[in-house]
Short mmCIF file of N, CA and C in Angstrom, two decimals:
data_model
loop_
_atom_site.label_atom_id
_atom_site.label_comp_id
_atom_site.label_asym_id
_atom_site.label_seq_id
_atom_site.Cartn_x
_atom_site.Cartn_y
_atom_site.Cartn_z
N GLN C 1 -18.85 4.75 6.25
CA GLN C 1 -17.55 5.17 6.35
C GLN C 1 -16.58 3.96 6.02
N VAL C 2 -15.32 4.26 5.60
CA VAL C 2 -14.44 3.19 5.21
C VAL C 2 -13.14 3.43 6.05
N GLN C 3 -12.73 2.29 6.54
CA GLN C 3 -11.48 2.28 7.29
C GLN C 3 -10.48 1.45 6.62
N LEU C 4 -9.19 1.88 6.71
CA LEU C 4 -7.98 1.06 6.17
C LEU C 4 -7.07 0.90 7.34
N VAL C 5 -6.61 -0.37 7.54
CA VAL C 5 -5.80 -0.72 8.61
C VAL C 5 -4.51 -1.54 7.95
N GLU C 6 -3.41 -0.85 8.10
CA GLU C 6 -2.10 -1.51 7.60
C GLU C 6 -1.42 -2.21 8.77
N SER C 7 -0.65 -3.23 8.46
CA SER C 7 0.04 -3.91 9.36
C SER C 7 1.29 -4.59 8.45
N GLY C 8 2.24 -5.02 9.38
CA GLY C 8 3.39 -5.80 8.90
C GLY C 8 4.76 -4.94 8.77
N GLY C 9 4.66 -3.83 9.15
CA GLY C 9 5.96 -3.12 9.11
C GLY C 9 6.80 -3.40 10.46
N GLY C 10 8.01 -2.84 10.50
CA GLY C 10 8.99 -3.21 11.53
C GLY C 10 10.39 -2.88 11.16
N LEU C 11 11.21 -3.42 11.95
CA LEU C 11 12.66 -3.27 11.88
C LEU C 11 13.23 -4.59 11.13
N VAL C 12 13.94 -4.30 10.08
CA VAL C 12 14.57 -5.39 9.38
C VAL C 12 16.00 -5.14 8.85
N GLN C 13 16.79 -6.14 8.86
CA GLN C 13 18.11 -5.75 8.33
C GLN C 13 18.20 -5.67 6.88
N PRO C 14 19.33 -4.97 6.27
CA PRO C 14 19.33 -4.88 4.86
C PRO C 14 19.47 -6.35 4.29
N GLY C 15 18.68 -6.48 3.23
CA GLY C 15 18.70 -7.81 2.55
C GLY C 15 17.44 -8.55 2.99
N GLY C 16 16.67 -8.04 4.03
CA GLY C 16 15.59 -8.88 4.65
C GLY C 16 14.28 -8.66 3.81
N SER C 17 13.25 -9.19 4.46
CA SER C 17 11.89 -9.16 3.74
C SER C 17 10.88 -8.68 4.77
N LEU C 18 9.92 -8.09 4.31
CA LEU C 18 8.71 -7.78 5.03
C LEU C 18 7.50 -7.91 4.03
N ARG C 19 6.26 -8.26 4.73
CA ARG C 19 5.18 -8.36 3.95
C ARG C 19 4.05 -7.35 4.52
N LEU C 20 3.76 -6.31 4.01
CA LEU C 20 2.67 -5.36 4.47
C LEU C 20 1.24 -5.82 3.96
N SER C 21 0.24 -5.54 4.78
CA SER C 21 -1.03 -5.93 4.54
C SER C 21 -1.80 -4.62 4.76
N CYS C 22 -2.89 -4.38 4.03
CA CYS C 22 -3.83 -3.32 4.24
C CYS C 22 -5.28 -3.94 4.08
N VAL C 23 -6.03 -3.85 5.11
CA VAL C 23 -7.43 -4.22 5.00
C VAL C 23 -8.42 -3.18 4.98
N ALA C 24 -9.31 -3.16 4.09
CA ALA C 24 -10.22 -2.18 4.09
C ALA C 24 -11.68 -2.68 4.54
N SER C 25 -12.42 -1.91 5.31
CA SER C 25 -13.61 -2.19 5.79
C SER C 25 -14.57 -1.14 5.84
N GLY C 26 -15.79 -1.46 6.08
CA GLY C 26 -16.95 -0.39 6.14
C GLY C 26 -17.90 -0.56 5.12
N SER C 27 -18.45 0.54 4.72
CA SER C 27 -19.72 0.45 3.59
C SER C 27 -19.00 0.49 2.22
N ILE C 28 -18.22 -0.51 1.91
CA ILE C 28 -17.69 -0.62 0.54
C ILE C 28 -18.56 -1.38 -0.47
N PHE C 29 -18.78 -0.67 -1.47
CA PHE C 29 -19.42 -1.34 -2.54
C PHE C 29 -18.52 -2.05 -3.52
N SER C 30 -17.57 -1.32 -3.94
CA SER C 30 -16.44 -1.96 -4.73
C SER C 30 -15.11 -1.07 -4.65
N ILE C 31 -14.09 -1.71 -4.91
CA ILE C 31 -12.67 -1.13 -4.94
C ILE C 31 -12.07 -1.17 -6.29
N ASN C 32 -11.60 -0.07 -6.78
CA ASN C 32 -10.94 0.00 -8.00
C ASN C 32 -9.42 -0.21 -7.69
N ALA C 33 -8.80 1.05 -7.61
CA ALA C 33 -7.34 0.89 -7.31
C ALA C 33 -7.08 0.69 -5.81
N MET C 34 -5.99 -0.05 -5.59
CA MET C 34 -5.42 -0.14 -4.23
C MET C 34 -3.91 -0.04 -4.42
N ASP C 35 -3.45 1.02 -3.68
CA ASP C 35 -2.12 1.54 -3.99
C ASP C 35 -1.31 1.58 -2.64
N TRP C 36 0.03 1.48 -2.79
CA TRP C 36 0.96 1.69 -1.58
C TRP C 36 1.82 2.89 -2.03
N TYR C 37 1.92 3.73 -1.00
CA TYR C 37 2.73 5.03 -1.10
C TYR C 37 3.78 4.83 0.15
N ARG C 38 4.91 5.58 -0.01
CA ARG C 38 5.70 5.71 1.22
C ARG C 38 6.21 7.06 1.25
N GLN C 39 6.58 7.44 2.60
CA GLN C 39 7.11 8.67 2.88
C GLN C 39 8.41 8.71 3.71
N ALA C 40 9.48 9.00 3.28
CA ALA C 40 10.71 9.00 4.14
C ALA C 40 10.84 10.31 4.96
N PRO C 41 11.49 10.26 5.90
CA PRO C 41 11.76 11.51 6.66
C PRO C 41 12.28 12.66 5.87
N GLY C 42 11.56 13.80 5.81
CA GLY C 42 12.08 14.97 5.07
C GLY C 42 11.81 14.87 3.55
N LYS C 43 11.07 13.89 3.13
CA LYS C 43 10.76 13.74 1.69
C LYS C 43 9.30 13.67 1.41
N GLN C 44 8.95 13.82 0.22
CA GLN C 44 7.58 13.90 -0.24
C GLN C 44 7.04 12.38 -0.43
N ARG C 45 5.80 12.17 -0.14
CA ARG C 45 5.10 10.98 -0.37
C ARG C 45 5.21 10.52 -1.80
N GLU C 46 5.59 9.30 -1.96
CA GLU C 46 5.78 8.77 -3.29
C GLU C 46 4.97 7.48 -3.60
N LEU C 47 4.67 7.24 -4.73
CA LEU C 47 3.88 6.09 -5.18
C LEU C 47 4.87 5.00 -5.29
N VAL C 48 4.64 3.79 -4.56
CA VAL C 48 5.43 2.61 -4.62
C VAL C 48 4.75 1.55 -5.64
N ALA C 49 3.54 1.37 -5.44
CA ALA C 49 3.00 0.12 -6.30
C ALA C 49 1.46 0.47 -6.48
N VAL C 50 0.91 0.08 -7.48
CA VAL C 50 -0.55 0.17 -7.74
C VAL C 50 -1.05 -1.10 -8.13
N THR C 51 -2.26 -1.45 -7.91
CA THR C 51 -3.03 -2.65 -8.33
C THR C 51 -4.51 -2.20 -8.67
N TYR C 52 -5.11 -2.85 -9.72
CA TYR C 52 -6.51 -2.41 -10.04
C TYR C 52 -7.29 -3.69 -10.00
N SER C 53 -8.61 -3.44 -9.85
CA SER C 53 -9.55 -4.56 -9.92
C SER C 53 -9.30 -5.50 -11.07
N GLY C 54 -9.12 -6.76 -10.64
CA GLY C 54 -8.75 -7.73 -11.63
C GLY C 54 -7.40 -8.17 -11.61
N GLY C 55 -6.60 -7.61 -10.72
CA GLY C 55 -5.18 -7.96 -10.32
C GLY C 55 -4.09 -7.27 -11.08
N ARG C 56 -4.45 -6.52 -12.20
CA ARG C 56 -3.27 -5.92 -12.90
C ARG C 56 -2.68 -4.84 -11.92
N GLY C 57 -1.29 -4.81 -12.07
CA GLY C 57 -0.57 -3.94 -11.15
C GLY C 57 0.72 -3.57 -11.72
N ASP C 58 1.45 -2.69 -10.96
CA ASP C 58 2.79 -2.26 -11.37
C ASP C 58 3.53 -1.57 -10.12
N VAL C 59 4.85 -1.55 -10.30
CA VAL C 59 5.56 -0.97 -9.15
C VAL C 59 6.51 -0.02 -9.67
N ALA C 60 6.93 0.91 -8.80
CA ALA C 60 7.88 1.94 -9.23
C ALA C 60 9.17 1.40 -9.57
N ASP C 61 9.98 2.02 -10.41
CA ASP C 61 11.17 1.60 -11.03
C ASP C 61 12.15 1.28 -9.77
N SER C 62 12.14 2.26 -8.76
CA SER C 62 12.99 2.09 -7.71
C SER C 62 12.90 0.74 -6.81
N VAL C 63 11.78 0.06 -7.00
CA VAL C 63 11.55 -1.17 -6.23
C VAL C 63 11.32 -2.35 -7.20
N LYS C 64 11.46 -2.09 -8.50
CA LYS C 64 11.05 -3.31 -9.43
C LYS C 64 12.05 -4.35 -9.07
N GLY C 65 11.55 -5.64 -9.19
CA GLY C 65 12.36 -6.62 -9.10
C GLY C 65 12.42 -6.97 -7.52
N ARG C 66 12.00 -6.14 -6.72
CA ARG C 66 12.30 -6.53 -5.34
C ARG C 66 10.87 -6.44 -4.47
N PHE C 67 9.84 -5.70 -4.96
CA PHE C 67 8.68 -5.59 -4.39
C PHE C 67 7.58 -6.04 -5.25
N THR C 68 6.54 -6.61 -4.68
CA THR C 68 5.41 -7.27 -5.40
C THR C 68 4.24 -6.78 -4.82
N ILE C 69 3.18 -6.26 -5.67
CA ILE C 69 1.83 -5.93 -5.11
C ILE C 69 0.95 -7.01 -5.47
N SER C 70 -0.05 -7.40 -4.48
CA SER C 70 -1.15 -8.25 -4.89
C SER C 70 -2.37 -7.88 -4.05
N ARG C 71 -3.47 -8.46 -4.45
CA ARG C 71 -4.62 -8.17 -3.74
C ARG C 71 -5.48 -9.32 -3.64
N ASP C 72 -6.50 -9.40 -2.63
CA ASP C 72 -7.33 -10.28 -2.44
C ASP C 72 -8.71 -9.66 -2.38
N ASP C 73 -9.46 -9.65 -3.48
CA ASP C 73 -10.78 -8.81 -3.53
C ASP C 73 -11.83 -9.35 -2.59
N ALA C 74 -11.69 -10.60 -2.21
CA ALA C 74 -12.73 -11.23 -1.43
C ALA C 74 -12.62 -10.83 0.00
N LYS C 75 -11.35 -10.28 0.23
CA LYS C 75 -10.97 -9.86 1.70
C LYS C 75 -10.84 -8.43 1.75
N ASN C 76 -10.93 -7.63 0.59
CA ASN C 76 -10.79 -6.29 0.48
C ASN C 76 -9.28 -5.91 1.04
N THR C 77 -8.37 -6.66 0.64
CA THR C 77 -7.00 -6.50 1.24
C THR C 77 -5.99 -6.44 0.13
N VAL C 78 -4.97 -5.56 0.24
CA VAL C 78 -3.89 -5.49 -0.67
C VAL C 78 -2.52 -5.73 0.15
N TYR C 79 -1.65 -6.41 -0.53
CA TYR C 79 -0.39 -6.83 0.12
C TYR C 79 0.76 -6.06 -0.63
N LEU C 80 1.74 -5.93 0.11
CA LEU C 80 3.21 -5.51 -0.51
C LEU C 80 4.20 -6.38 -0.09
N GLN C 81 4.58 -7.31 -0.91
CA GLN C 81 5.81 -8.13 -0.50
C GLN C 81 7.01 -7.34 -0.81
N MET C 82 8.01 -7.25 0.13
CA MET C 82 9.18 -6.40 -0.01
C MET C 82 10.34 -7.27 0.33
N ASN C 83 11.14 -7.58 -0.69
CA ASN C 83 12.29 -8.37 -0.69
C ASN C 83 13.60 -7.63 -0.79
N SER C 84 14.65 -8.12 -0.45
CA SER C 84 16.00 -7.47 -0.62
C SER C 84 15.95 -6.05 -0.24
N LEU C 85 15.43 -5.71 1.02
CA LEU C 85 15.30 -4.46 1.45
C LEU C 85 16.55 -3.70 1.69
N ARG C 86 16.49 -2.43 1.47
CA ARG C 86 17.62 -1.55 1.47
C ARG C 86 17.41 -0.45 2.46
N PRO C 87 18.43 0.19 3.08
CA PRO C 87 18.34 1.26 3.98
C PRO C 87 17.36 2.45 3.34
N GLU C 88 17.53 2.61 2.09
CA GLU C 88 16.78 3.75 1.42
C GLU C 88 15.32 3.27 1.31
N ASP C 89 14.91 2.13 1.58
CA ASP C 89 13.38 1.74 1.71
C ASP C 89 12.77 2.20 2.97
N THR C 90 13.59 2.63 3.96
CA THR C 90 13.06 3.04 5.12
C THR C 90 12.09 4.23 5.15
N ALA C 91 10.86 4.06 5.50
CA ALA C 91 9.78 5.11 5.38
C ALA C 91 8.55 4.74 6.18
N ASP C 92 7.58 5.53 6.20
CA ASP C 92 6.30 5.23 6.52
C ASP C 92 5.40 4.84 5.28
N TYR C 93 4.84 3.60 5.31
CA TYR C 93 4.24 3.08 4.19
C TYR C 93 2.75 3.22 4.33
N TYR C 94 2.04 3.76 3.37
CA TYR C 94 0.57 4.12 3.47
C TYR C 94 -0.13 3.41 2.33
N CYS C 95 -1.31 2.85 2.68
CA CYS C 95 -2.24 2.29 1.78
C CYS C 95 -3.26 3.28 1.28
N LYS C 96 -3.62 3.29 0.07
CA LYS C 96 -4.67 4.14 -0.37
C LYS C 96 -5.38 3.36 -1.38
N ILE C 97 -6.90 3.68 -1.17
CA ILE C 97 -7.87 3.02 -2.06
C ILE C 97 -8.63 3.96 -2.83
N ASN C 98 -9.18 3.60 -3.91
CA ASN C 98 -10.26 4.35 -4.64
C ASN C 98 -11.39 3.45 -4.73
N ALA C 99 -12.60 3.82 -4.01
CA ALA C 99 -13.62 2.78 -3.83
C ALA C 99 -15.06 3.53 -4.04
N ARG C 100 -15.94 2.71 -4.39
CA ARG C 100 -17.40 3.13 -4.35
C ARG C 100 -17.86 2.66 -3.03
N VAL C 101 -18.81 3.56 -2.54
CA VAL C 101 -19.34 3.14 -1.22
C VAL C 101 -20.87 3.05 -1.37
N VAL C 102 -21.40 2.21 -0.42
CA VAL C 102 -22.85 1.98 -0.47
C VAL C 102 -23.61 3.29 -0.30
N GLY C 103 -24.58 3.53 -1.14
CA GLY C 103 -25.41 4.60 -0.87
C GLY C 103 -25.01 6.01 -1.34
N ARG C 104 -23.79 6.02 -1.93
CA ARG C 104 -23.31 7.33 -2.40
C ARG C 104 -22.87 7.12 -3.87
N PRO C 105 -23.15 8.18 -4.74
CA PRO C 105 -22.68 8.10 -5.97
C PRO C 105 -21.25 8.46 -6.09
N GLY C 106 -20.49 7.96 -7.22
CA GLY C 106 -19.24 8.35 -7.41
C GLY C 106 -18.15 7.48 -6.68
N SER C 107 -17.01 7.81 -6.67
CA SER C 107 -15.90 7.09 -5.98
C SER C 107 -15.07 8.05 -5.21
N TYR C 108 -14.45 7.31 -4.15
CA TYR C 108 -13.72 8.16 -3.09
C TYR C 108 -12.42 7.63 -2.80
N VAL C 109 -11.49 8.53 -2.40
CA VAL C 109 -10.22 8.06 -2.02
C VAL C 109 -10.06 8.04 -0.44
N TYR C 110 -9.42 6.82 -0.05
CA TYR C 110 -9.14 6.73 1.28
C TYR C 110 -7.78 6.33 1.59
N TRP C 111 -7.26 6.81 2.84
CA TRP C 111 -5.88 6.53 3.22
C TRP C 111 -5.84 5.84 4.47
N GLY C 112 -4.84 4.87 4.60
CA GLY C 112 -4.63 4.34 5.90
C GLY C 112 -3.69 5.26 6.68
N GLN C 113 -3.42 4.74 8.01
CA GLN C 113 -2.82 5.52 8.96
C GLN C 113 -1.32 5.31 8.80
N GLY C 114 -0.86 4.32 8.05
CA GLY C 114 0.60 4.20 7.70
C GLY C 114 1.24 3.07 8.62
N THR C 115 2.25 2.39 8.18
CA THR C 115 3.11 1.46 9.02
C THR C 115 4.45 1.84 8.72
N GLN C 116 5.36 1.80 9.79
CA GLN C 116 6.75 2.16 9.77
C GLN C 116 7.49 1.09 9.35
N VAL C 117 8.42 1.24 8.32
CA VAL C 117 9.41 0.21 7.88
C VAL C 117 10.74 0.85 8.07
N THR C 118 11.62 0.05 8.87
CA THR C 118 12.96 0.62 9.04
C THR C 118 13.98 -0.49 8.65
N VAL C 119 14.81 -0.26 7.69
CA VAL C 119 15.87 -1.11 7.34
C VAL C 119 17.03 -0.59 7.88
N SER C 120 17.78 -1.42 8.67
CA SER C 120 18.94 -0.93 9.43
C SER C 120 19.72 -2.13 9.95
N SER C 121 20.94 -2.12 9.89
CA SER C 121 21.72 -3.16 10.67
C SER C 121 22.12 -2.84 12.07
#
């Protein structure tokens, strides 16, 4: 089995910064994509940022220039650095990975439990 644990969320004032982390553990053979999604109250979950094995990544237009995604493959960890936060960034943030696991063919999608980010004065 594979587990994802996010951390780093919290309450921050507009203009502030937070760094989210997501650590994957378990019977992981390799990880391809590691993504961050968010879901605001009453809204659909949306893709915020993606990163692929080798480090190539991208972020949504709504956060471009403010958010940066990075990963440490040795630690099976993906980060989301969030700067210049706005009230509209308030949401639950979820990590998602696409991974191959030991002993099973193919690749699988796993989600974390989410971490809450609130941007408010």
